Amino acid sequence: MHFEYTVIEGDFVNAGSASSSVKKTLKQLNVSPAIVKRVVVALYEAEVNAIAHAYGGVVTADIESNQITMRVIDKGPGIPDIEWAMQEGNSTARPEVRDMGFGAGMGLPNIKKNVDQLNVQSTVGVGTTVEMIVNLC
């Protein structure tokens, strides 16, 4: 199964739409609640990062019998230092994003804690691709 969603810069009202849809599908497939939770946490964090830090992008999810592969591909400023961004508390969120309760610097660390494989590719001035894989069994 392949799912694709569009995320729009600053659209916090719809933040979580992709992760909610994937959650519903995984539940219908009788995936373990513990695994569903990991998938939803990781995908939500990546989705919000694209909304808060980038100029929009695409979320994809490919569900196979043994794993789910999720990608959030954004058009944005890119991440100049991925290693720095992976540390809890480090954030480049704008003040208005922080005022809404986002941008605490926990997104990438939370993603890493909840997936089996994480690959972050970023080019400054072009955008970022966050690929997350969670084993379903």
PDB file of C-alpha atoms in Angstrom, residues 16-135:
ATOM      1  CA  GLY A  16      -0.974  15.238  11.955  1.00  0.00           C
ATOM      2  CA  SER A  17      -3.346  14.479   9.088  1.00  0.00           C
ATOM      3  CA  ALA A  18      -0.895  12.098   7.414  1.00  0.00           C
ATOM      4  CA  SER A  19       0.062  10.326  10.628  1.00  0.00           C
ATOM      5  CA  SER A  20      -3.620   9.966  11.611  1.00  0.00           C
ATOM      6  CA  SER A  21      -4.455   8.413   8.263  1.00  0.00           C
ATOM      7  CA  VAL A  22      -1.551   5.959   8.487  1.00  0.00           C
ATOM      8  CA  LYS A  23      -2.579   5.112  12.059  1.00  0.00           C
ATOM      9  CA  LYS A  24      -6.103   4.256  10.934  1.00  0.00           C
ATOM     10  CA  THR A  25      -4.796   1.967   8.199  1.00  0.00           C
ATOM     11  CA  LEU A  26      -2.341   0.184  10.506  1.00  0.00           C
ATOM     12  CA  LYS A  27      -5.106  -0.434  13.037  1.00  0.00           C
ATOM     13  CA  GLN A  28      -7.296  -1.900  10.269  1.00  0.00           C
ATOM     14  CA  LEU A  29      -4.390  -4.214   9.403  1.00  0.00           C
ATOM     15  CA  ASN A  30      -4.254  -5.355  13.056  1.00  0.00           C
ATOM     16  CA  VAL A  31      -0.719  -4.096  13.588  1.00  0.00           C
ATOM     17  CA  SER A  32       0.381  -4.218  17.218  1.00  0.00           C
ATOM     18  CA  PRO A  33      -0.685  -1.080  19.148  1.00  0.00           C
ATOM     19  CA  ALA A  34       2.900  -0.611  20.377  1.00  0.00           C
ATOM     20  CA  ILE A  35       4.191  -0.535  16.801  1.00  0.00           C
ATOM     21  CA  VAL A  36       1.355   1.752  15.667  1.00  0.00           C
ATOM     22  CA  LYS A  37       2.319   4.185  18.427  1.00  0.00           C
ATOM     23  CA  ARG A  38       5.976   4.225  17.316  1.00  0.00           C
ATOM     24  CA  VAL A  39       4.976   4.842  13.697  1.00  0.00           C
ATOM     25  CA  VAL A  40       2.575   7.650  14.599  1.00  0.00           C
ATOM     26  CA  VAL A  41       5.025   9.427  16.914  1.00  0.00           C
ATOM     27  CA  ALA A  42       7.820   9.335  14.329  1.00  0.00           C
ATOM     28  CA  LEU A  43       5.650  10.353  11.389  1.00  0.00           C
ATOM     29  CA  TYR A  44       3.913  13.140  13.325  1.00  0.00           C
ATOM     30  CA  GLU A  45       7.250  14.617  14.414  1.00  0.00           C
ATOM     31  CA  ALA A  46       8.584  14.576  10.843  1.00  0.00           C
ATOM     32  CA  GLU A  47       5.330  16.000   9.483  1.00  0.00           C
ATOM     33  CA  VAL A  48       5.387  18.888  11.976  1.00  0.00           C
ATOM     34  CA  ASN A  49       9.047  19.568  11.213  1.00  0.00           C
ATOM     35  CA  ALA A  50       8.188  20.032   7.530  1.00  0.00           C
ATOM     36  CA  ILE A  51       5.309  22.356   8.427  1.00  0.00           C
ATOM     37  CA  ALA A  52       7.341  24.382  10.947  1.00  0.00           C
ATOM     38  CA  HIS A  53      10.743  24.583   9.277  1.00  0.00           C
ATOM     39  CA  ALA A  54      10.220  24.150   5.537  1.00  0.00           C
ATOM     40  CA  TYR A  55       8.213  25.543   2.668  1.00  0.00           C
ATOM     41  CA  GLY A  56       5.942  22.536   2.374  1.00  0.00           C
ATOM     42  CA  GLY A  57       6.564  19.101   1.023  1.00  0.00           C
ATOM     43  CA  VAL A  58       5.324  15.555   0.609  1.00  0.00           C
ATOM     44  CA  VAL A  59       4.777  12.713   3.067  1.00  0.00           C
ATOM     45  CA  THR A  60       4.769   9.153   1.757  1.00  0.00           C
ATOM     46  CA  ALA A  61       4.143   5.867   3.518  1.00  0.00           C
ATOM     47  CA  ASP A  62       4.655   2.440   2.000  1.00  0.00           C
ATOM     48  CA  ILE A  63       3.197  -0.385   4.045  1.00  0.00           C
ATOM     49  CA  GLU A  64       4.501  -3.872   3.322  1.00  0.00           C
ATOM     50  CA  SER A  65       3.914  -7.103   5.193  1.00  0.00           C
ATOM     51  CA  ASN A  66       7.063  -6.749   7.307  1.00  0.00           C
ATOM     52  CA  GLN A  67       7.733  -2.998   7.495  1.00  0.00           C
ATOM     53  CA  ILE A  68       6.531   0.515   6.862  1.00  0.00           C
ATOM     54  CA  THR A  69       8.773   2.993   5.096  1.00  0.00           C
ATOM     55  CA  MET A  70       7.897   6.647   5.555  1.00  0.00           C
ATOM     56  CA  ARG A  71       9.470   9.636   3.883  1.00  0.00           C
ATOM     57  CA  VAL A  72       8.982  13.325   4.494  1.00  0.00           C
ATOM     58  CA  ILE A  73      10.500  15.285   1.643  1.00  0.00           C
ATOM     59  CA  ASP A  74      10.454  19.033   2.088  1.00  0.00           C
ATOM     60  CA  LYS A  75      11.450  22.089   0.144  1.00  0.00           C
ATOM     61  CA  GLY A  76      13.137  24.277   2.640  1.00  0.00           C
ATOM     62  CA  PRO A  77      16.211  25.845   4.058  1.00  0.00           C
ATOM     63  CA  GLY A  78      17.821  22.470   4.763  1.00  0.00           C
ATOM     64  CA  ILE A  79      19.633  21.416   7.906  1.00  0.00           C
ATOM     65  CA  PRO A  80      23.187  22.793   8.014  1.00  0.00           C
ATOM     66  CA  ASP A  81      24.319  20.433  10.801  1.00  0.00           C
ATOM     67  CA  ILE A  82      22.330  17.197  11.076  1.00  0.00           C
ATOM     68  CA  GLU A  83      24.408  15.928  14.007  1.00  0.00           C
ATOM     69  CA  TRP A  84      23.589  19.116  15.969  1.00  0.00           C
ATOM     70  CA  ALA A  85      19.887  18.881  15.015  1.00  0.00           C
ATOM     71  CA  MET A  86      19.744  15.279  16.309  1.00  0.00           C
ATOM     72  CA  GLN A  87      20.550  16.435  19.855  1.00  0.00           C
ATOM     73  CA  GLU A  88      17.617  17.016  22.217  1.00  0.00           C
ATOM     74  CA  GLY A  89      16.794  20.672  22.712  1.00  0.00           C
ATOM     75  CA  ASN A  90      18.515  22.011  19.599  1.00  0.00           C
ATOM     76  CA  SER A  91      16.075  23.882  17.393  1.00  0.00           C
ATOM     77  CA  THR A  92      16.061  26.517  14.692  1.00  0.00           C
ATOM     78  CA  ALA A  93      12.331  27.183  15.087  1.00  0.00           C
ATOM     79  CA  ARG A  94      11.191  30.759  14.606  1.00  0.00           C
ATOM     80  CA  PRO A  95       9.750  32.542  17.680  1.00  0.00           C
ATOM     81  CA  GLU A  96       6.180  32.372  16.319  1.00  0.00           C
ATOM     82  CA  VAL A  97       6.500  28.582  15.960  1.00  0.00           C
ATOM     83  CA  ARG A  98       7.773  28.306  19.537  1.00  0.00           C
ATOM     84  CA  ASP A  99       4.875  30.471  20.734  1.00  0.00           C
ATOM     85  CA  MET A 100       2.489  27.837  19.338  1.00  0.00           C
ATOM     86  CA  GLY A 101       4.189  25.144  21.435  1.00  0.00           C
ATOM     87  CA  PHE A 102       6.331  23.654  18.679  1.00  0.00           C
ATOM     88  CA  GLY A 103      10.067  23.855  18.060  1.00  0.00           C
ATOM     89  CA  ALA A 104      11.383  22.458  21.335  1.00  0.00           C
ATOM     90  CA  GLY A 105      14.144  20.550  19.572  1.00  0.00           C
ATOM     91  CA  MET A 106      12.688  17.117  20.254  1.00  0.00           C
ATOM     92  CA  GLY A 107      11.478  16.201  16.741  1.00  0.00           C
ATOM     93  CA  LEU A 108      14.479  14.388  15.287  1.00  0.00           C
ATOM     94  CA  PRO A 109      15.490  12.795  18.624  1.00  0.00           C
ATOM     95  CA  ASN A 110      11.910  11.483  19.085  1.00  0.00           C
ATOM     96  CA  ILE A 111      11.897  10.141  15.548  1.00  0.00           C
ATOM     97  CA  LYS A 112      15.178   8.310  16.148  1.00  0.00           C
ATOM     98  CA  LYS A 113      13.834   6.726  19.364  1.00  0.00           C
ATOM     99  CA  ASN A 114      10.747   5.366  17.611  1.00  0.00           C
ATOM    100  CA  VAL A 115      12.076   3.900  14.368  1.00  0.00           C
ATOM    101  CA  ASP A 116      14.245   0.947  13.471  1.00  0.00           C
ATOM    102  CA  GLN A 117      16.121   2.865  10.765  1.00  0.00           C
ATOM    103  CA  LEU A 118      16.491   6.609  10.211  1.00  0.00           C
ATOM    104  CA  ASN A 119      18.169   8.363   7.323  1.00  0.00           C
ATOM    105  CA  VAL A 120      18.268  12.154   7.117  1.00  0.00           C
ATOM    106  CA  GLN A 121      19.581  13.763   3.933  1.00  0.00           C
ATOM    107  CA  SER A 122      19.688  17.535   3.673  1.00  0.00           C
ATOM    108  CA  THR A 123      21.054  20.162   1.350  1.00  0.00           C
ATOM    109  CA  VAL A 124      21.113  23.763   2.551  1.00  0.00           C
ATOM    110  CA  GLY A 125      18.904  25.903   0.350  1.00  0.00           C
ATOM    111  CA  VAL A 126      17.227  22.885  -1.272  1.00  0.00           C
ATOM    112  CA  GLY A 127      15.485  20.795   1.377  1.00  0.00           C
ATOM    113  CA  THR A 128      15.505  17.721   3.556  1.00  0.00           C
ATOM    114  CA  THR A 129      14.433  14.105   3.191  1.00  0.00           C
ATOM    115  CA  VAL A 130      13.713  12.145   6.362  1.00  0.00           C
ATOM    116  CA  GLU A 131      13.352   8.417   5.714  1.00  0.00           C
ATOM    117  CA  MET A 132      12.019   6.274   8.551  1.00  0.00           C
ATOM    118  CA  ILE A 133      11.577   2.514   8.634  1.00  0.00           C
ATOM    119  CA  VAL A 134       9.666   0.608  11.304  1.00  0.00           C
ATOM    120  CA  ASN A 135       9.556  -3.170  11.322  1.00  0.00           C
TER     121      ASN A 135
END
